[in-house]
Tab-separated table of C-alpha atoms in Angstrom:
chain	number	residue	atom	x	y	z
A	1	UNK	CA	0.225	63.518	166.547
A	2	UNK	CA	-0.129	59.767	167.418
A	3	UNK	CA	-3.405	58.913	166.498
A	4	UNK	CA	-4.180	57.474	170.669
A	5	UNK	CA	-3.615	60.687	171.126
A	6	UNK	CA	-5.805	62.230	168.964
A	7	UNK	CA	-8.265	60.845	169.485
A	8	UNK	CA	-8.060	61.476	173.451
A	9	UNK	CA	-8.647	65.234	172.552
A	10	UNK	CA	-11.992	66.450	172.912
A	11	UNK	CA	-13.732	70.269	171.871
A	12	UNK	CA	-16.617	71.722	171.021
A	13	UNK	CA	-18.996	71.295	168.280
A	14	UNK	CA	-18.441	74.014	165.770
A	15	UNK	CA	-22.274	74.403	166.222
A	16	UNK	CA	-22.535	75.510	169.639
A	17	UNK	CA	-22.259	78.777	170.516
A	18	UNK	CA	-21.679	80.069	174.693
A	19	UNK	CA	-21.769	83.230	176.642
A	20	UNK	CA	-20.564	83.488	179.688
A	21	UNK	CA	-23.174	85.359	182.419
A	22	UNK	CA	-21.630	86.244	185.544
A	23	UNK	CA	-20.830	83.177	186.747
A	24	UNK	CA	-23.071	80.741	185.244
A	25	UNK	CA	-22.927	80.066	180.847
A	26	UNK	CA	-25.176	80.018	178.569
A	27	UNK	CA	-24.753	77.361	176.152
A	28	UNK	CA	-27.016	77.625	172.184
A	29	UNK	CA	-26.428	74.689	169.839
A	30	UNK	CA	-27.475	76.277	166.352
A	31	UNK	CA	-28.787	72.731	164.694
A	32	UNK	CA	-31.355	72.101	167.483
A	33	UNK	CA	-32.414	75.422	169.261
A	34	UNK	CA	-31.240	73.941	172.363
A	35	UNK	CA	-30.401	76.303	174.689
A	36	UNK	CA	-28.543	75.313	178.116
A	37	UNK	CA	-27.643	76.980	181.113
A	38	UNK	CA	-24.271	75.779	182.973
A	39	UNK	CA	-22.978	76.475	186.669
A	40	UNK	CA	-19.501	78.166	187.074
A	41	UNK	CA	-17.448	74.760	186.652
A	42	UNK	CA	-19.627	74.029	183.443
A	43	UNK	CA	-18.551	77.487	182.274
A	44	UNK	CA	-14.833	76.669	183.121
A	45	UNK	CA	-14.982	73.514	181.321
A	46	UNK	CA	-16.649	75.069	178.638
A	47	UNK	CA	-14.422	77.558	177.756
A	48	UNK	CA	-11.176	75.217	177.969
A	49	UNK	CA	-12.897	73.381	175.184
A	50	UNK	CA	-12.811	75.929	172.720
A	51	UNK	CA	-9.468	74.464	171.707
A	52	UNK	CA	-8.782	70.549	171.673
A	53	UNK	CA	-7.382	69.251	174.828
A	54	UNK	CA	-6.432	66.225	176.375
A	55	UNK	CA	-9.134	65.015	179.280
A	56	UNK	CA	-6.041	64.197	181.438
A	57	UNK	CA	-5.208	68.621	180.752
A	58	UNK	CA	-9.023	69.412	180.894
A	59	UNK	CA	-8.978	67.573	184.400
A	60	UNK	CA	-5.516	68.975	185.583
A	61	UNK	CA	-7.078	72.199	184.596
A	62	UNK	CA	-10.034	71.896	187.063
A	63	UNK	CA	-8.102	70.886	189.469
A	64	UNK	CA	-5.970	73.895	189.197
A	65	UNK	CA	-8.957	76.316	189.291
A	66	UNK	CA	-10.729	74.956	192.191
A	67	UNK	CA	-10.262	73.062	195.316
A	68	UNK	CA	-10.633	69.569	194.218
A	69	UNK	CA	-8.821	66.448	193.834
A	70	UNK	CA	-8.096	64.967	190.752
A	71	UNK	CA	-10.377	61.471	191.378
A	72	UNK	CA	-13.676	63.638	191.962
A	73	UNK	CA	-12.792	66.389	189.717
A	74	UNK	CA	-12.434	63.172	186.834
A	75	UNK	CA	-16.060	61.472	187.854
A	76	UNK	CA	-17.534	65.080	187.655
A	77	UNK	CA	-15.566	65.852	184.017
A	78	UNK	CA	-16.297	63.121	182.885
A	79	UNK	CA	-20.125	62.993	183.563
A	80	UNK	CA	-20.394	66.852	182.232
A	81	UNK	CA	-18.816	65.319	179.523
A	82	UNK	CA	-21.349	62.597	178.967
A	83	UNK	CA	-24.437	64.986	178.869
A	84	UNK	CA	-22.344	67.463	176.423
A	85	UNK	CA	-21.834	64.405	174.126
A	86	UNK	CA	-25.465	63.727	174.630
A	87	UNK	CA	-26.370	66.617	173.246
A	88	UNK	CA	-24.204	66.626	170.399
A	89	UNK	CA	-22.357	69.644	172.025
A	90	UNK	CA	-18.951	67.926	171.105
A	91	UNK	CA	-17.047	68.235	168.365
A	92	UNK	CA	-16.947	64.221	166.517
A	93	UNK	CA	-13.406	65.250	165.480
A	94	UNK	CA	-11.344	67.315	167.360
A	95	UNK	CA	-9.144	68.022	164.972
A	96	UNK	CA	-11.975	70.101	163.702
A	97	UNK	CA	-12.856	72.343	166.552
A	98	UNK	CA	-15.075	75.465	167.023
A	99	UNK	CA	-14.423	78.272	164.598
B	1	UNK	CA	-34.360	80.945	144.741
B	2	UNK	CA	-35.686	83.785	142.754
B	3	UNK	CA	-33.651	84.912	139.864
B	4	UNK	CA	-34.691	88.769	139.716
B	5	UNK	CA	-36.606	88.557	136.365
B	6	UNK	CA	-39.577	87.049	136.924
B	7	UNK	CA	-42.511	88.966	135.982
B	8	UNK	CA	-44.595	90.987	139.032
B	9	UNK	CA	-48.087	90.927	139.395
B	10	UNK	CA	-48.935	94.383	138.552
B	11	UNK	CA	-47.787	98.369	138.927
B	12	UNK	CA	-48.989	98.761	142.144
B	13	UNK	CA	-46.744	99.625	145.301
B	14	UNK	CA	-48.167	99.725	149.066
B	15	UNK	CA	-45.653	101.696	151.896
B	16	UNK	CA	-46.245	99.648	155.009
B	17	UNK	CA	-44.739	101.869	158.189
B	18	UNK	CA	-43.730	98.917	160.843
B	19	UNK	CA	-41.446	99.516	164.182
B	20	UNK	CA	-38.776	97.825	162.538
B	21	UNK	CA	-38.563	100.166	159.311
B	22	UNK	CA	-40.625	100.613	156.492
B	23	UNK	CA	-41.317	97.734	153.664
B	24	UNK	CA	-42.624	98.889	150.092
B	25	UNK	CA	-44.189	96.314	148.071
B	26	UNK	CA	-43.946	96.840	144.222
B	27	UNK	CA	-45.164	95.373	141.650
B	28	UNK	CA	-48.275	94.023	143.613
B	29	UNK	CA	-51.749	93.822	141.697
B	30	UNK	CA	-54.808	96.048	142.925
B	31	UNK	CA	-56.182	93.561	144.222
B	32	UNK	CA	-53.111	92.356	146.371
B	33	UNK	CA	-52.975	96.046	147.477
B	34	UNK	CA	-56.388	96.010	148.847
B	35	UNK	CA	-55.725	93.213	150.625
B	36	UNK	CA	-52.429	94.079	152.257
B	37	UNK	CA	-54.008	97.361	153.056
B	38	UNK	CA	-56.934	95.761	154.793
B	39	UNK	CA	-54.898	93.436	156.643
B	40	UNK	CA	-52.295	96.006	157.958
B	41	UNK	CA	-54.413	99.168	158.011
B	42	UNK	CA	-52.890	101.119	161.041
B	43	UNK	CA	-49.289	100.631	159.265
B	44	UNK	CA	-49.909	101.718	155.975
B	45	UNK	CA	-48.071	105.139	154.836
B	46	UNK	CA	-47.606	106.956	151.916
B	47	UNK	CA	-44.866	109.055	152.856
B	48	UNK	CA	-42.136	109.581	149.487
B	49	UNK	CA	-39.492	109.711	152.141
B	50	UNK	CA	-40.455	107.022	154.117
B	51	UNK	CA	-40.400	105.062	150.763
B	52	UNK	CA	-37.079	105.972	149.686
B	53	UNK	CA	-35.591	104.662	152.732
B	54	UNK	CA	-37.384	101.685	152.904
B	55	UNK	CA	-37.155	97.753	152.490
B	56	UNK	CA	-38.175	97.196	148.698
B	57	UNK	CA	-40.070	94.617	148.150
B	58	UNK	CA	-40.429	93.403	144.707
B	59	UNK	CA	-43.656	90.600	144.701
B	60	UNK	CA	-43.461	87.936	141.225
B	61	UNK	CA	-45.245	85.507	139.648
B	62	UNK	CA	-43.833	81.654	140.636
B	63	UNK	CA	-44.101	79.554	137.219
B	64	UNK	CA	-46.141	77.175	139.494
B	65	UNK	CA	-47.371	75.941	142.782
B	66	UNK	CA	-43.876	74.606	144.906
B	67	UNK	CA	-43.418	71.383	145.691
B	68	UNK	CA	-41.965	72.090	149.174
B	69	UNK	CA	-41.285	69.012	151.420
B	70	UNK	CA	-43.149	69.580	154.800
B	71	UNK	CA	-40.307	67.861	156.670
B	72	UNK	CA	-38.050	70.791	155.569
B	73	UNK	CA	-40.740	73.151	157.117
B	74	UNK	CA	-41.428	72.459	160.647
B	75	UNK	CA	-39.253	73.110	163.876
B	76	UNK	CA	-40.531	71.713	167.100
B	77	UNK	CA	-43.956	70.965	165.435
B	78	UNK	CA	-44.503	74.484	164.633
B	79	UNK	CA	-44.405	75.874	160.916
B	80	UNK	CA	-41.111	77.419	160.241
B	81	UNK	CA	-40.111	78.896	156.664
B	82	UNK	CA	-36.874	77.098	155.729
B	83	UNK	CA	-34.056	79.927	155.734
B	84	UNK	CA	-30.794	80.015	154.262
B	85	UNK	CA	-28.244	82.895	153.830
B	86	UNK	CA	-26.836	83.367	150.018
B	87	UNK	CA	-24.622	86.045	148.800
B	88	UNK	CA	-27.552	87.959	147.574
B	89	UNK	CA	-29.315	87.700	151.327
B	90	UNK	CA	-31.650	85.555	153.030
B	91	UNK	CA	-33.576	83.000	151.114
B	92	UNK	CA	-36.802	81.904	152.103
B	93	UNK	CA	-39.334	78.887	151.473
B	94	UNK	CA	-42.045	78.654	152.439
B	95	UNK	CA	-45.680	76.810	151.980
B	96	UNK	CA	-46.739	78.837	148.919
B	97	UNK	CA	-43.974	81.045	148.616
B	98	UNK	CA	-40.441	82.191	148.131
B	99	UNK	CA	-38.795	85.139	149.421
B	100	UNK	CA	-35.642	86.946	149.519
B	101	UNK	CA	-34.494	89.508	152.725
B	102	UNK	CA	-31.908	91.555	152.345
B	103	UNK	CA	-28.311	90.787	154.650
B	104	UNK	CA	-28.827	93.967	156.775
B	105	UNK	CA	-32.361	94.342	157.142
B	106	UNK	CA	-33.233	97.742	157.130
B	107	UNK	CA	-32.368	98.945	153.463
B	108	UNK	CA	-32.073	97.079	150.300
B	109	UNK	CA	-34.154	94.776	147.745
B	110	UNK	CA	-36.480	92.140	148.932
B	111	UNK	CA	-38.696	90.065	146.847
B	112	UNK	CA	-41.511	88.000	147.331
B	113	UNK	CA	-43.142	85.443	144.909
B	114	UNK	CA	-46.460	83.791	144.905
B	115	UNK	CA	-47.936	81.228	141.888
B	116	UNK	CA	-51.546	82.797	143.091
B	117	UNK	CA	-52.616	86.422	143.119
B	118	UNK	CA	-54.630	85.982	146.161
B	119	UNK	CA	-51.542	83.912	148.042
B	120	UNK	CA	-49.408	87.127	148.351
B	121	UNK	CA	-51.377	88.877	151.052
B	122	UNK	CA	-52.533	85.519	152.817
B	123	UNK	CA	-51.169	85.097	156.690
B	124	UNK	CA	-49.014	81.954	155.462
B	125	UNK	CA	-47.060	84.227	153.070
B	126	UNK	CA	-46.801	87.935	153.652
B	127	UNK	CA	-47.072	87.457	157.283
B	128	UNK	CA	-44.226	85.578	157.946
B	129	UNK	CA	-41.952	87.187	155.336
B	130	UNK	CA	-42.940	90.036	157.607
B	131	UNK	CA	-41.890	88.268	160.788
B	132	UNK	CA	-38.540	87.115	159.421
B	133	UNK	CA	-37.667	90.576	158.671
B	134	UNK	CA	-38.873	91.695	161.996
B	135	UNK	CA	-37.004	89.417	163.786
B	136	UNK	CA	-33.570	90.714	161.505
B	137	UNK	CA	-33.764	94.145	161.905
B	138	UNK	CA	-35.405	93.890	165.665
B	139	UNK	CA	-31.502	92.689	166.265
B	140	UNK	CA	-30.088	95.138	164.563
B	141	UNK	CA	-32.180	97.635	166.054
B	142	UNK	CA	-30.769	96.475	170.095
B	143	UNK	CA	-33.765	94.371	171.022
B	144	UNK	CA	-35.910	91.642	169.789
B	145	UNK	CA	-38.689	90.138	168.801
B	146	UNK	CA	-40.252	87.311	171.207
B	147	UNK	CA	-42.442	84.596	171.213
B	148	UNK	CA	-44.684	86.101	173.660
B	149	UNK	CA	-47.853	87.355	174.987
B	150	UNK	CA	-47.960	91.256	174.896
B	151	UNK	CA	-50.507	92.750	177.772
B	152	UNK	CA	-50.708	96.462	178.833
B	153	UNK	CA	-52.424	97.207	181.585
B	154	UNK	CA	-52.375	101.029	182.613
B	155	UNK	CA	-50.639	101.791	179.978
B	156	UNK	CA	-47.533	99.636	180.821
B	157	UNK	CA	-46.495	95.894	178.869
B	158	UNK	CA	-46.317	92.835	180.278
B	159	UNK	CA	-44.552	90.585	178.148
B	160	UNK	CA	-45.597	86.532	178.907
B	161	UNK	CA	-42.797	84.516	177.299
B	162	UNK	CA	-43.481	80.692	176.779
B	163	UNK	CA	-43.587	77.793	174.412
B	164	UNK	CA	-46.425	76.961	172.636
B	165	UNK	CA	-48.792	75.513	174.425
B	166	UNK	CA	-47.704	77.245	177.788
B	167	UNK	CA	-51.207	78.936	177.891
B	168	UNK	CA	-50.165	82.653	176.111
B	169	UNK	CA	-53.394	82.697	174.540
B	170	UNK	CA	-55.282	81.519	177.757
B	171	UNK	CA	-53.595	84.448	179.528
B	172	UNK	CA	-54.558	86.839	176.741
B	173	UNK	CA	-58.041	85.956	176.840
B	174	UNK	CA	-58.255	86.462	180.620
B	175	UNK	CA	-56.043	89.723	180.461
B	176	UNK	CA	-58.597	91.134	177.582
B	177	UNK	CA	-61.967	90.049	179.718
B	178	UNK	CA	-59.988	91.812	182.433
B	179	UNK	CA	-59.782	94.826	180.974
B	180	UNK	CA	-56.155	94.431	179.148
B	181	UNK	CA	-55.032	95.396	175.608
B	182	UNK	CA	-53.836	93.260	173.608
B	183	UNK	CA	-50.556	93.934	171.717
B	184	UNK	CA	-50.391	90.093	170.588
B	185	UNK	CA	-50.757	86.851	172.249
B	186	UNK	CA	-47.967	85.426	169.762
B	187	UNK	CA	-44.972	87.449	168.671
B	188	UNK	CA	-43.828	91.192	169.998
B	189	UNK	CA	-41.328	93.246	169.496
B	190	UNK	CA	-39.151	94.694	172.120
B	191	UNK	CA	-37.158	97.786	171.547
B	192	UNK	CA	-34.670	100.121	173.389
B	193	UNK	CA	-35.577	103.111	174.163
B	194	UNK	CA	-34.746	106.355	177.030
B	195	UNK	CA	-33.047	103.897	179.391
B	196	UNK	CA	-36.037	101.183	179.347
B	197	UNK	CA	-37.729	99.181	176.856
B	198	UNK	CA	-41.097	99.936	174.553
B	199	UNK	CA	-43.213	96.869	173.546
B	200	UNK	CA	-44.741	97.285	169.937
B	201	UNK	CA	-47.761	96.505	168.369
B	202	UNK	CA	-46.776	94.325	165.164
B	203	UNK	CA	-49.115	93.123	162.880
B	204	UNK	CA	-48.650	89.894	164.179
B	205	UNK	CA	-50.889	87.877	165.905
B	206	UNK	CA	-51.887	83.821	166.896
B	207	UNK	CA	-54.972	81.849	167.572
B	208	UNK	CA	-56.123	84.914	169.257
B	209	UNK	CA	-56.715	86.508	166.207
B	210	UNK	CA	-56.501	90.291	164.796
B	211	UNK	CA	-59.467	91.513	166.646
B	212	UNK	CA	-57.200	94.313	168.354
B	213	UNK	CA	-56.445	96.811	165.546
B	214	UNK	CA	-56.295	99.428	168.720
B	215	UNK	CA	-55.932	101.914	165.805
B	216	UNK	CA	-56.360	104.635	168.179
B	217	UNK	CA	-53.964	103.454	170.884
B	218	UNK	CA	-49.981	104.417	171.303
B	219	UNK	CA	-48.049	102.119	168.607
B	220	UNK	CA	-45.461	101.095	171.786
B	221	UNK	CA	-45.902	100.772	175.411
B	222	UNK	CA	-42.889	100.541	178.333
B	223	UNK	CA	-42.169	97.370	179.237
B	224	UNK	CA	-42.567	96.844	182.851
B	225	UNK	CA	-41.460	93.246	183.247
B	226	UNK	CA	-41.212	90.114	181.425
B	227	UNK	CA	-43.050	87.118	183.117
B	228	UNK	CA	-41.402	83.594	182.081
B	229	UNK	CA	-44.389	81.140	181.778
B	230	UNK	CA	-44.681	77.984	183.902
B	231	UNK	CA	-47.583	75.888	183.926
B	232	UNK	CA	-48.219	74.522	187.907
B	233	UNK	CA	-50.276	73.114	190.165
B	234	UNK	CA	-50.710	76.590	192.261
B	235	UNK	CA	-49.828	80.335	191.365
B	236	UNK	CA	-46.230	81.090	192.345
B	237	UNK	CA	-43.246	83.356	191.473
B	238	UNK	CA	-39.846	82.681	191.337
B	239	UNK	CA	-36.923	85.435	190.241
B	240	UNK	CA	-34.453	83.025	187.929
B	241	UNK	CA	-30.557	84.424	187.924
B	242	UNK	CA	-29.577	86.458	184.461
B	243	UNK	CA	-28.081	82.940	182.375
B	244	UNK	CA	-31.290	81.012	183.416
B	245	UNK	CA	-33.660	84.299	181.933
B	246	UNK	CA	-31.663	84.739	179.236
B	247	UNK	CA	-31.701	80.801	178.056
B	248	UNK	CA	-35.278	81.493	178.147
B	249	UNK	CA	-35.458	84.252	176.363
B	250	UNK	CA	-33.293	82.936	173.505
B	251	UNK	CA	-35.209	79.757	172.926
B	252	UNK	CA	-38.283	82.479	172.282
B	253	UNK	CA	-36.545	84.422	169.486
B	254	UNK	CA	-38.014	82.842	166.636
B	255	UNK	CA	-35.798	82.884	163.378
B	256	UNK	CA	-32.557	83.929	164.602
B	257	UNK	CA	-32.163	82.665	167.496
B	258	UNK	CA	-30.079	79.525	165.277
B	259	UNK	CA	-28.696	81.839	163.021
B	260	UNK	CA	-24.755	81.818	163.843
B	261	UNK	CA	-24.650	85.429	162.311
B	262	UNK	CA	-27.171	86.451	164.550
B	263	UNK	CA	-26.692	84.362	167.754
B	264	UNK	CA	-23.553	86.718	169.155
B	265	UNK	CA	-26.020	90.149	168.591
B	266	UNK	CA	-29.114	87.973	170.084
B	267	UNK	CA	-27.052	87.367	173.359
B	268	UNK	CA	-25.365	90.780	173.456
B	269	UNK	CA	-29.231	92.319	173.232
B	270	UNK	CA	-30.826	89.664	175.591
B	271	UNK	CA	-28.221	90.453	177.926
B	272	UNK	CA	-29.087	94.119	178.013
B	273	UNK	CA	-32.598	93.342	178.094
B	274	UNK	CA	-32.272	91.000	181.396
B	275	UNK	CA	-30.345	93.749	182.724
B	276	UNK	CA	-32.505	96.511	182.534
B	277	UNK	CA	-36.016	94.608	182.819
B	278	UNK	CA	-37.115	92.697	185.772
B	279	UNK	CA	-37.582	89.068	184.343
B	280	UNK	CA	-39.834	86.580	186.842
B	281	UNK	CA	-40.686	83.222	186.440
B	282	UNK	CA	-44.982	83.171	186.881
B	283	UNK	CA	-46.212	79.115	187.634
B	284	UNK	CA	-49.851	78.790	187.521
B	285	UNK	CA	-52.464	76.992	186.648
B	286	UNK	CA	-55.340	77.410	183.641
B	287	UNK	CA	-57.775	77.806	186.661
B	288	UNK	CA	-55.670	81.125	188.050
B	289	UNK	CA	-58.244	84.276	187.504
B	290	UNK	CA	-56.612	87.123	185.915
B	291	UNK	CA	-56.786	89.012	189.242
B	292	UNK	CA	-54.622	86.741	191.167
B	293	UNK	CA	-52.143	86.457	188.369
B	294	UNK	CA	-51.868	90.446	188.114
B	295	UNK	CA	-51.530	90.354	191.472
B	296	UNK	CA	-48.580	88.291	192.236
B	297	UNK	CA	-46.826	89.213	189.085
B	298	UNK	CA	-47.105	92.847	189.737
B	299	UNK	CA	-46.003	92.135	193.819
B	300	UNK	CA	-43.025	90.324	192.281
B	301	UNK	CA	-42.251	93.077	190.171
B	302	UNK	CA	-42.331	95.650	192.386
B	303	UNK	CA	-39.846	93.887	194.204
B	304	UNK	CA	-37.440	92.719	191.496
């Protein structure tokens, strides 16, 4: 895989662990305690990030799921994104993924 | 980590008889007996069949005081044992001591080692090998074992989850000038049972202290709701969705709630518990008598 490319991909921290309840997650990152509740598109997102993906597939796939266009769907990904990353709820490698 | 050789403190064994299964300690001195039977007096047993199915505990001798690094001890300001999982079971340091649980916690070899007689039975030591175990087999067992405040009142539990420093102890003091008992104001255990849940008296307790032996009163009560602790500027009650109580929940699940062997059973039992409990969020203030508290959590409840 070309190494742009690579490094595009994004997953989750082999230390998080997430349950989804009804329609909301629940989100545990086993280094800190943390625990973190998401809404139904957190959950969504969530769960396509158990494998590495690309953000431009991880926005297609939002876009596919609910009624939204790809610009907002983008600025929303990418700002769930930002507070996963802040709390070291994504993987620093994707090539190493959750377990 | 202990090797299994190191010499015990004496030929004396002690059957404690707790919710969560039965722990023998071998090996202990008279003295650490008396102790351990003083401190745990309503849970000690000396039935051969209990014994045989029990957690054995096998207490040593450390060579020497440990050198543990206090860093390695403390989550979220609180004192935490360090805990790691080996092939032999759970390891754990702690200030004074080092321990070993078994993988499945309700059968199997323990041990516990001390470099001071009178360390074994001391709160720092004995008490929180206890509450690791607790916490284990709790899991195993379909429920859990919460940071919490445990209140009956008419013989039914309230269980007050919170942080430290979200005012359990406060609330306990109120609840027992008001008439409550007192299961603990730190750490209870919450158990399955007939289509509900009992709360159990286990013999752990926090700043308020073990001045509730209740030796005469039922060893579990029903739970009739959990109350998620707020502090606020006026009394209030909210109902928070199933994900929101059960975040909650899990951040109050001391010892496993960040073990990844544990963390898939933890949410599979928290899930049942939010399910079958009515779970409120309670704001209030340190000013809030007892009365009105008891009052709007048991309106809320009646309604959840």
């Amino acid at each position: 895989m070309p190494e742009a490319e690579s490094r595009d991909r994004i997953a989750l921290s082999s230390r998080l662990r997430h349950r989804a309840v009804g329609d909301e997650g629940v989100l545990v990152h086993l280094d800190s305690g943390r625990v973190i509740v998401v809404n139904e598109v957190g959950l969504f997102i969530i769960q396509q990030l158990a494998k590495p993906i690309s953000r431009a597939d991880l926005v297609q796939a939002v876009v596919d799921e609910f009624e939204v266009g790809p610009q907002e769907a983008e600025r929303d990904m990418e700002c769930f994104l930002d507070e996963l990353g802040g709390e070291q709820l994504l993987a620093a490698d994707a090539t190493d993924p959750v377990q | 980590m202990p090797a299994g050789d190191e010499p015990g403190w004496g030929d004396c064994n002690l059957l404690l008889d707790l919710p969560t299964g039965a722990v023998n300690f071998s090996r202990i001195s008279a003295g650490q007996s008396a102790s351990l039977a003083h401190a745990y007096a309503r849970f000690v047993s000396a039935d051969p069949q209990l014994r045989a199915n029990s957690v054995n505990c096998r207490a040593f001798q450390l060579p020497g005081p440990l050198q543990t690094d206090p860093e390695l001890l403390s989550v979220d300001g609180l004192y935490t044992p360090l805990k790691v999982r080996s092939e032999r079971g759970i390891e754990l340091s702690g200030v004074n001591f080092l321990a070993r649980l078994p993988a499945q916690g309700s059968r199997g070899e323990a041990c516990l080692g001390v470099a001071a007689e009178h360390e074994l039975a001391g709160p720092n030591v004995v008490e929180n090998f206890l509450r690791v175990l607790a916490a284990h087999r709790g899991l195993e067992l379909g429920g859990a074992v919460l940071h919490s405040a445990g209140l009956v009142f008419d013989e039914q539990a309230y269980i007050f989850v919170g942080r430290s420093n979200a005012g359990k102890t406060t609330l306990t003091r109120k609840a027992h000038q008001h008439g409550a008992m007192v299961l603990s104001d730190d750490i209870n255990l919450l158990l399955p049972k007939a289509g509900g849940y009992q709360a159990y008296a286990i013999p752990f307790t926090g700043e308020y202290g073990r001045s509730l032996e209740h030796a005469a009163a039922s060893p579990s009560y029903p739970v009739a709701g959990i109350i998620l602790l707020q502090q606020a500027r006026g009394l209030g009650v909210t109902r928070p969705g199933a994900a929101s109580a059960i975040a909650s929940l899990m951040v109050g699940c001391p010892f496993v709630n960040t073990d990844e062997r544990e963390t898939n059973t933890l949410l599979d039992n928290l899930e049942r518990l939010v399910a079958t409990v009515p779970v409120i969020q309670l704001q209030n203030r340190l000013e809030n008598s007892m009365s009105e508290i008891l009052s709007a959590v048991t309106n809320a409840l009646s309604h959840a």
